[in-house]
Tab-separated table of C-alpha atoms in Angstrom:
chain	number	residue	atom	x	y	z
A	295	SER	CA	-159.085	-7.229	-17.877
A	296	VAL	CA	-156.185	-9.579	-17.280
A	297	MET	CA	-156.509	-12.833	-19.240
A	298	GLN	CA	-155.877	-16.173	-17.596
A	299	SER	CA	-153.330	-18.544	-19.110
A	300	GLY	CA	-152.852	-22.282	-18.724
A	301	PHE	CA	-153.815	-24.040	-21.969
A	302	THR	CA	-151.432	-26.755	-23.098
A	303	ALA	CA	-150.802	-27.467	-26.763
A	304	GLY	CA	-153.070	-30.508	-26.565
A	305	GLU	CA	-155.851	-28.560	-24.892
A	306	ILE	CA	-155.792	-25.825	-27.485
A	307	VAL	CA	-156.105	-28.372	-30.304
A	308	LYS	CA	-159.035	-29.898	-28.425
A	309	GLN	CA	-160.549	-26.439	-28.018
A	310	TYR	CA	-160.205	-25.825	-31.762
A	311	LYS	CA	-161.894	-29.155	-32.578
A	312	LEU	CA	-164.916	-28.086	-30.592
A	313	THR	CA	-165.272	-24.919	-32.694
A	314	ARG	CA	-165.729	-26.750	-36.011
A	315	LYS	CA	-168.447	-29.177	-37.020
A	316	GLY	CA	-167.191	-32.717	-37.384
A	317	GLY	CA	-164.248	-32.172	-35.034
A	318	GLU	CA	-161.922	-30.762	-37.711
A	319	VAL	CA	-158.846	-28.947	-36.404
A	320	LEU	CA	-158.708	-25.275	-37.338
A	321	LYS	CA	-156.119	-24.422	-39.956
A	322	ILE	CA	-153.481	-21.764	-39.180
A	323	ASP	CA	-151.320	-20.010	-41.781
A	324	VAL	CA	-148.547	-17.451	-41.302
A	325	ILE	CA	-148.234	-14.562	-43.783
A	326	ILE	CA	-144.999	-12.557	-43.971
A	327	PRO	CA	-144.210	-9.622	-46.277
A	328	VAL	CA	-140.532	-9.940	-47.262
A	329	TYR	CA	-138.021	-7.509	-48.749
A	330	LYS	CA	-134.280	-8.116	-49.196
A	331	PRO	CA	-134.267	-11.108	-46.812
A	332	GLY	CA	-131.076	-12.173	-45.069
A	333	GLY	CA	-130.004	-15.337	-43.296
A	334	GLU	CA	-132.311	-14.541	-40.362
A	335	LEU	CA	-135.233	-15.620	-42.562
A	336	PHE	CA	-134.061	-19.239	-42.282
A	337	ARG	CA	-134.079	-19.011	-38.503
A	338	LEU	CA	-137.575	-17.519	-38.531
A	339	LEU	CA	-138.894	-20.261	-40.817
A	340	ASP	CA	-137.236	-22.937	-38.656
A	341	MET	CA	-138.886	-21.496	-35.535
A	342	LEU	CA	-142.294	-21.431	-37.208
A	343	GLU	CA	-141.857	-25.038	-38.357
A	344	SER	CA	-141.243	-26.223	-34.781
A	345	GLN	CA	-144.257	-24.679	-33.018
A	346	SER	CA	-146.285	-26.643	-30.448
A	347	VAL	CA	-149.440	-25.819	-32.433
A	348	PRO	CA	-148.618	-26.612	-36.070
A	349	VAL	CA	-148.710	-24.109	-38.918
A	350	ALA	CA	-150.289	-25.323	-42.166
A	351	HIS	CA	-148.572	-22.926	-44.576
A	352	ILE	CA	-146.052	-20.113	-44.391
A	353	ILE	CA	-146.835	-17.577	-47.105
A	354	LEU	CA	-144.125	-15.115	-48.126
A	355	MET	CA	-145.222	-11.996	-49.999
A	356	ASN	CA	-141.839	-11.088	-51.438
A	357	THR	CA	-141.047	-7.699	-52.944
A	358	GLU	CA	-138.579	-7.938	-55.866
A	359	ARG	CA	-137.887	-11.509	-56.947
A	360	LYS	CA	-134.121	-10.985	-57.439
A	361	TYR	CA	-133.452	-10.425	-53.722
A	362	TYR	CA	-135.297	-13.563	-52.661
A	363	GLU	CA	-133.669	-15.686	-55.346
A	364	LYS	CA	-130.236	-14.450	-54.284
A	365	LEU	CA	-130.866	-15.816	-50.782
A	366	ALA	CA	-132.829	-18.911	-51.797
A	367	GLY	CA	-130.153	-19.905	-54.287
A	368	THR	CA	-128.030	-21.088	-51.378
A	369	VAL	CA	-130.662	-23.529	-50.053
A	370	SER	CA	-133.253	-25.920	-51.502
A	371	MET	CA	-136.242	-24.083	-50.053
A	372	GLU	CA	-138.850	-26.562	-51.305
A	373	GLU	CA	-137.120	-29.491	-49.612
A	374	ARG	CA	-136.299	-27.683	-46.390
A	375	TYR	CA	-139.717	-26.011	-46.054
A	376	PRO	CA	-142.368	-28.116	-47.855
A	377	ASN	CA	-145.232	-25.967	-46.531
A	378	LEU	CA	-143.690	-22.719	-47.838
A	379	LYS	CA	-145.497	-20.671	-50.488
A	380	VAL	CA	-143.781	-17.692	-52.115
A	381	TYR	CA	-145.438	-14.956	-54.195
A	382	HIS	CA	-143.460	-12.162	-55.846
A	383	LEU	CA	-144.379	-8.543	-56.518
A	384	THR	CA	-142.546	-5.391	-57.553
A	385	ARG	CA	-141.747	-2.407	-55.351
A	386	GLN	CA	-144.378	-0.439	-57.257
A	387	GLU	CA	-146.993	-3.056	-56.387
A	388	PHE	CA	-146.175	-3.162	-52.670
A	389	ASP	CA	-148.544	-1.509	-50.219
A	390	HIS	CA	-148.714	-2.060	-46.461
A	391	GLY	CA	-152.430	-2.778	-46.562
A	392	GLY	CA	-152.841	-4.109	-50.096
A	393	THR	CA	-149.964	-6.605	-49.956
A	394	ARG	CA	-151.187	-8.087	-46.685
A	395	ARG	CA	-154.711	-8.214	-48.071
A	396	LEU	CA	-153.400	-10.143	-51.078
A	397	GLY	CA	-151.548	-12.505	-48.749
A	398	VAL	CA	-154.788	-13.303	-46.941
A	399	GLU	CA	-156.418	-14.055	-50.300
A	400	LYS	CA	-153.657	-16.617	-50.949
A	401	SER	CA	-154.616	-18.418	-47.726
A	402	ASP	CA	-157.688	-20.497	-46.918
A	403	ALA	CA	-156.868	-20.843	-43.208
A	404	ASP	CA	-159.392	-20.275	-40.430
A	405	ILE	CA	-156.781	-18.242	-38.562
A	406	PHE	CA	-153.926	-16.363	-40.182
A	407	ILE	CA	-150.956	-14.827	-38.414
A	408	MET	CA	-149.390	-11.693	-39.849
A	409	MET	CA	-145.671	-11.295	-39.121
A	410	THR	CA	-142.701	-9.265	-40.301
A	411	GLN	CA	-139.431	-10.847	-41.420
A	412	ASP	CA	-137.488	-9.277	-38.532
A	413	ALA	CA	-139.725	-10.636	-35.752
A	414	MET	CA	-138.189	-13.704	-34.094
A	415	PRO	CA	-140.286	-16.029	-31.888
A	416	VAL	CA	-138.843	-16.411	-28.399
A	417	ASP	CA	-139.898	-20.055	-28.140
A	418	ASP	CA	-141.945	-22.834	-29.730
A	419	ARG	CA	-145.204	-21.754	-28.073
A	420	LEU	CA	-145.740	-18.465	-29.901
A	421	VAL	CA	-148.589	-19.769	-32.078
A	422	GLU	CA	-150.155	-21.570	-29.105
A	423	HIS	CA	-150.180	-18.486	-26.885
A	424	LEU	CA	-151.205	-16.151	-29.700
A	425	THR	CA	-154.258	-18.114	-30.853
A	426	ARG	CA	-155.653	-19.614	-27.662
A	427	ASN	CA	-158.154	-16.827	-26.926
A	428	LEU	CA	-159.474	-16.228	-30.430
A	429	LYS	CA	-163.053	-17.043	-29.542
A	430	ASP	CA	-166.325	-15.348	-28.711
A	431	LYS	CA	-165.931	-11.668	-29.678
A	432	VAL	CA	-162.114	-11.636	-29.848
A	433	ALA	CA	-161.206	-10.929	-33.496
A	434	VAL	CA	-157.442	-10.443	-33.305
A	435	ALA	CA	-154.622	-11.083	-30.846
A	436	PHE	CA	-151.172	-9.516	-30.982
A	437	ALA	CA	-147.889	-10.552	-29.415
A	438	ARG	CA	-145.515	-8.906	-27.008
A	439	GLN	CA	-142.422	-7.384	-28.626
A	440	LEU	CA	-139.151	-7.540	-26.718
A	441	PRO	CA	-135.964	-5.549	-27.398
A	442	GLY	CA	-132.936	-7.371	-28.757
A	443	VAL	CA	-129.578	-7.709	-27.046
A	444	ASP	CA	-128.176	-4.905	-29.218
A	445	SER	CA	-131.151	-2.575	-28.768
A	446	SER	CA	-130.562	0.954	-27.567
A	447	VAL	CA	-131.846	2.142	-24.194
A	448	LEU	CA	-134.512	4.244	-25.902
A	449	GLU	CA	-135.649	1.320	-28.033
A	450	GLY	CA	-135.959	-0.779	-24.891
A	451	ILE	CA	-138.052	1.905	-23.193
A	452	SER	CA	-140.345	2.026	-26.216
A	453	ARG	CA	-140.872	-1.743	-26.189
A	454	PHE	CA	-141.607	-1.967	-22.481
A	455	PHE	CA	-143.945	1.043	-22.647
A	456	ASN	CA	-146.035	-0.345	-25.505
A	457	TYR	CA	-145.812	-4.057	-24.613
A	458	PRO	CA	-146.273	-4.644	-20.863
A	459	ASP	CA	-145.949	-8.017	-19.147
A	460	ARG	CA	-149.691	-8.432	-18.493
A	461	SER	CA	-152.210	-9.646	-21.054
A	462	MET	CA	-155.453	-7.777	-21.632
A	463	VAL	CA	-158.561	-7.619	-23.790
A	464	LYS	CA	-159.626	-4.275	-25.253
A	465	ALA	CA	-163.114	-3.335	-26.405
A	466	LYS	CA	-165.281	-0.316	-27.229
A	467	GLY	CA	-165.964	0.250	-23.541
A	468	ASP	CA	-162.276	1.057	-22.995
A	469	LEU	CA	-162.243	4.037	-25.359
A	470	GLN	CA	-163.012	6.615	-22.675
A	471	GLU	CA	-160.158	5.465	-20.458
A	472	MET	CA	-157.587	4.257	-23.000
A	473	GLY	CA	-158.358	6.548	-25.931
A	474	ILE	CA	-156.462	5.755	-29.124
A	475	LYS	CA	-154.472	3.043	-27.316
A	476	THR	CA	-157.657	0.945	-27.497
A	477	PHE	CA	-156.927	0.510	-31.199
A	478	PHE	CA	-153.267	-0.373	-30.734
A	479	CYS	CA	-152.428	-3.670	-32.453
A	480	SER	CA	-149.225	-4.579	-34.287
A	481	ASN	CA	-148.826	-6.710	-37.407
A	482	VAL	CA	-145.250	-7.408	-36.396
A	483	CYS	CA	-146.984	-10.472	-34.962
A	484	ALA	CA	-150.771	-10.759	-34.767
A	485	ALA	CA	-153.328	-13.538	-35.286
A	486	TYR	CA	-156.664	-12.916	-36.998
A	487	ARG	CA	-159.918	-14.837	-37.226
A	488	ARG	CA	-160.868	-15.133	-40.877
A	489	ASP	CA	-164.628	-15.147	-40.244
A	490	ILE	CA	-164.541	-11.739	-38.570
A	491	TYR	CA	-161.906	-10.437	-40.998
A	492	GLU	CA	-164.178	-11.171	-43.956
A	493	GLU	CA	-167.260	-9.896	-42.139
A	494	THR	CA	-165.605	-6.530	-41.408
A	495	GLY	CA	-163.971	-5.976	-44.809
A	496	GLY	CA	-160.334	-6.830	-44.106
A	497	PHE	CA	-157.256	-4.628	-44.389
A	498	VAL	CA	-157.523	-1.301	-46.159
A	499	ARG	CA	-156.361	-1.579	-49.777
A	500	ARG	CA	-154.106	1.477	-49.816
A	501	THR	CA	-152.264	3.056	-46.892
A	502	ILE	CA	-148.861	4.596	-46.337
A	503	PHE	CA	-148.595	2.827	-42.992
A	504	ASN	CA	-150.591	1.606	-40.004
A	505	GLU	CA	-152.895	-0.923	-41.708
A	506	ASP	CA	-153.051	-2.987	-38.503
A	507	MET	CA	-154.362	-0.146	-36.347
A	508	ILE	CA	-156.844	0.981	-39.017
A	509	TYR	CA	-158.301	-2.531	-39.112
A	510	ALA	CA	-158.275	-2.794	-35.310
A	511	ALA	CA	-160.185	0.467	-34.957
A	512	GLY	CA	-162.842	-0.800	-37.343
A	513	ILE	CA	-163.425	-4.058	-35.502
A	514	VAL	CA	-163.586	-2.333	-32.105
A	515	LYS	CA	-166.202	0.069	-33.414
A	516	ALA	CA	-168.084	-2.939	-34.832
A	517	GLY	CA	-168.302	-4.455	-31.352
A	518	PHE	CA	-165.414	-6.935	-31.485
A	519	ARG	CA	-162.398	-7.201	-29.187
A	520	ILE	CA	-158.604	-7.130	-29.390
A	521	ALA	CA	-156.474	-9.400	-27.216
A	522	TYR	CA	-152.935	-8.572	-26.189
A	523	GLU	CA	-151.104	-11.810	-25.369
A	524	ALA	CA	-148.070	-11.051	-23.206
A	525	GLU	CA	-146.946	-14.690	-23.194
A	526	ALA	CA	-146.760	-14.763	-26.995
A	527	GLN	CA	-143.373	-13.128	-27.476
A	528	VAL	CA	-141.141	-12.083	-30.353
A	529	VAL	CA	-137.851	-10.215	-30.363
A	530	HIS	CA	-138.292	-7.155	-32.548
A	531	ALA	CA	-136.506	-3.846	-32.323
A	532	HIS	CA	-134.930	-1.173	-34.502
A	533	ASN	CA	-132.217	1.264	-33.530
A	534	TYR	CA	-133.558	4.084	-35.687
A	535	THR	CA	-131.609	7.266	-36.248
A	536	ASN	CA	-133.364	10.502	-35.280
A	537	VAL	CA	-134.257	11.155	-38.922
A	538	GLN	CA	-135.610	7.619	-39.417
A	539	GLN	CA	-137.706	7.899	-36.247
A	540	LEU	CA	-139.042	11.278	-37.358
A	541	LYS	CA	-140.039	9.847	-40.743
A	542	ARG	CA	-141.753	6.881	-39.091
A	543	ASN	CA	-143.707	9.119	-36.733
A	544	PHE	CA	-144.612	11.425	-39.629
A	545	ASP	CA	-145.944	8.498	-41.683
A	546	LEU	CA	-147.941	7.353	-38.675
A	547	GLY	CA	-149.532	10.793	-38.441
A	548	VAL	CA	-150.279	10.855	-42.173
A	549	SER	CA	-151.982	7.460	-41.983
A	550	GLN	CA	-154.250	8.756	-39.234
A	551	ALA	CA	-155.010	11.964	-41.130
A	552	ASP	CA	-155.836	9.915	-44.236
A	553	HIS	CA	-158.501	7.983	-42.328
A	554	PRO	CA	-160.696	10.459	-40.440
A	555	GLU	CA	-163.511	7.902	-40.490
A	556	VAL	CA	-161.398	5.914	-38.029
A	557	PHE	CA	-159.330	8.423	-36.067
A	558	ALA	CA	-161.405	11.624	-36.064
A	559	GLY	CA	-161.812	12.789	-32.483
A	560	MET	CA	-159.235	10.296	-31.210
A	561	SER	CA	-156.351	12.208	-29.665
A	562	SER	CA	-152.939	10.562	-29.409
A	563	GLU	CA	-151.257	13.400	-27.517
A	564	SER	CA	-152.031	12.091	-24.036
A	565	GLU	CA	-150.417	8.740	-24.823
A	566	GLY	CA	-147.401	10.555	-26.259
A	567	LYS	CA	-147.014	12.594	-23.089
A	568	LYS	CA	-147.060	9.429	-20.981
A	569	TYR	CA	-144.297	7.937	-23.115
A	570	VAL	CA	-142.147	11.094	-22.902
A	571	PHE	CA	-142.564	11.188	-19.122
A	572	ALA	CA	-141.687	7.488	-18.771
A	573	ALA	CA	-138.584	7.834	-20.945
A	574	CYS	CA	-137.342	10.961	-19.198
A	575	SER	CA	-137.911	9.397	-15.783
A	576	TYR	CA	-135.978	6.280	-16.755
A	577	LEU	CA	-133.037	8.204	-18.218
A	578	ALA	CA	-132.860	10.364	-15.097
A	579	LYS	CA	-132.980	7.332	-12.815
A	580	GLU	CA	-130.237	5.585	-14.794
A	581	ARG	CA	-128.132	8.772	-14.936
A	582	GLN	CA	-128.292	8.897	-18.723
A	583	ILE	CA	-129.642	12.428	-19.075
A	584	TYR	CA	-127.154	13.025	-21.911
A	585	LYS	CA	-129.455	10.914	-24.116
A	586	LEU	CA	-132.372	13.315	-23.696
A	587	PRO	CA	-131.507	15.622	-26.644
A	588	GLY	CA	-131.614	12.709	-29.085
A	589	PHE	CA	-134.824	11.428	-27.546
């Protein structure tokens, strides 16, 4: 079902006040796993600081202290970002599910937004658009990912295939029609309700990959819903080599095989065929057939 937009920043704050006793505004934190950050981290933090709906804290779960300190040594982080909290861990301690789970434990917010360090908000209304429909049975909402100016044609096709320009809400009743795509939800940028997160057990503690989809599958099966917010937009793309793409797809398959309680009986082949057909059709239309072997 297509979701209707139209809330202003003021209206969403008013909406939040009505959801808490005593008229208290809901608290929103952003949690970002970080590894070998570059100068783009400053731009991301600046964008998060200037949102129409304010963020209480930005929590960085940094892997390997030396890389963060090398970057932070050039700027007074505490003065520039007073709401920033940084926690360090080693590469051995990092886990896609466990590190994010630990980040949530460091937050006391009613809503927390998971992001990656290479996702850049398109505008100052990302938080507003991403959180406005977190009510009733909607447990999580994820943003639209757009290709960057230097993205390859194939990367662009992937983004537009997985992140269309129309918002939707997905629930258990969509499984027959949408299959495994019902569970699709990306922690590149996604907002979660803490009450439902705690009720359903949170992120898996150990996983090679795909912690966001594993959690999403669990909440759908528990009767909750996932919102895709097309107006909440981040630029996020990778120009992977063929080997890197193969490894990523392999890890995705392993994560599904490791969790039969979630993915057993859920075929992903039909969705893969749709993507292959869409990519081939686009390359043919644009007279770029020579890119098919790499694809």
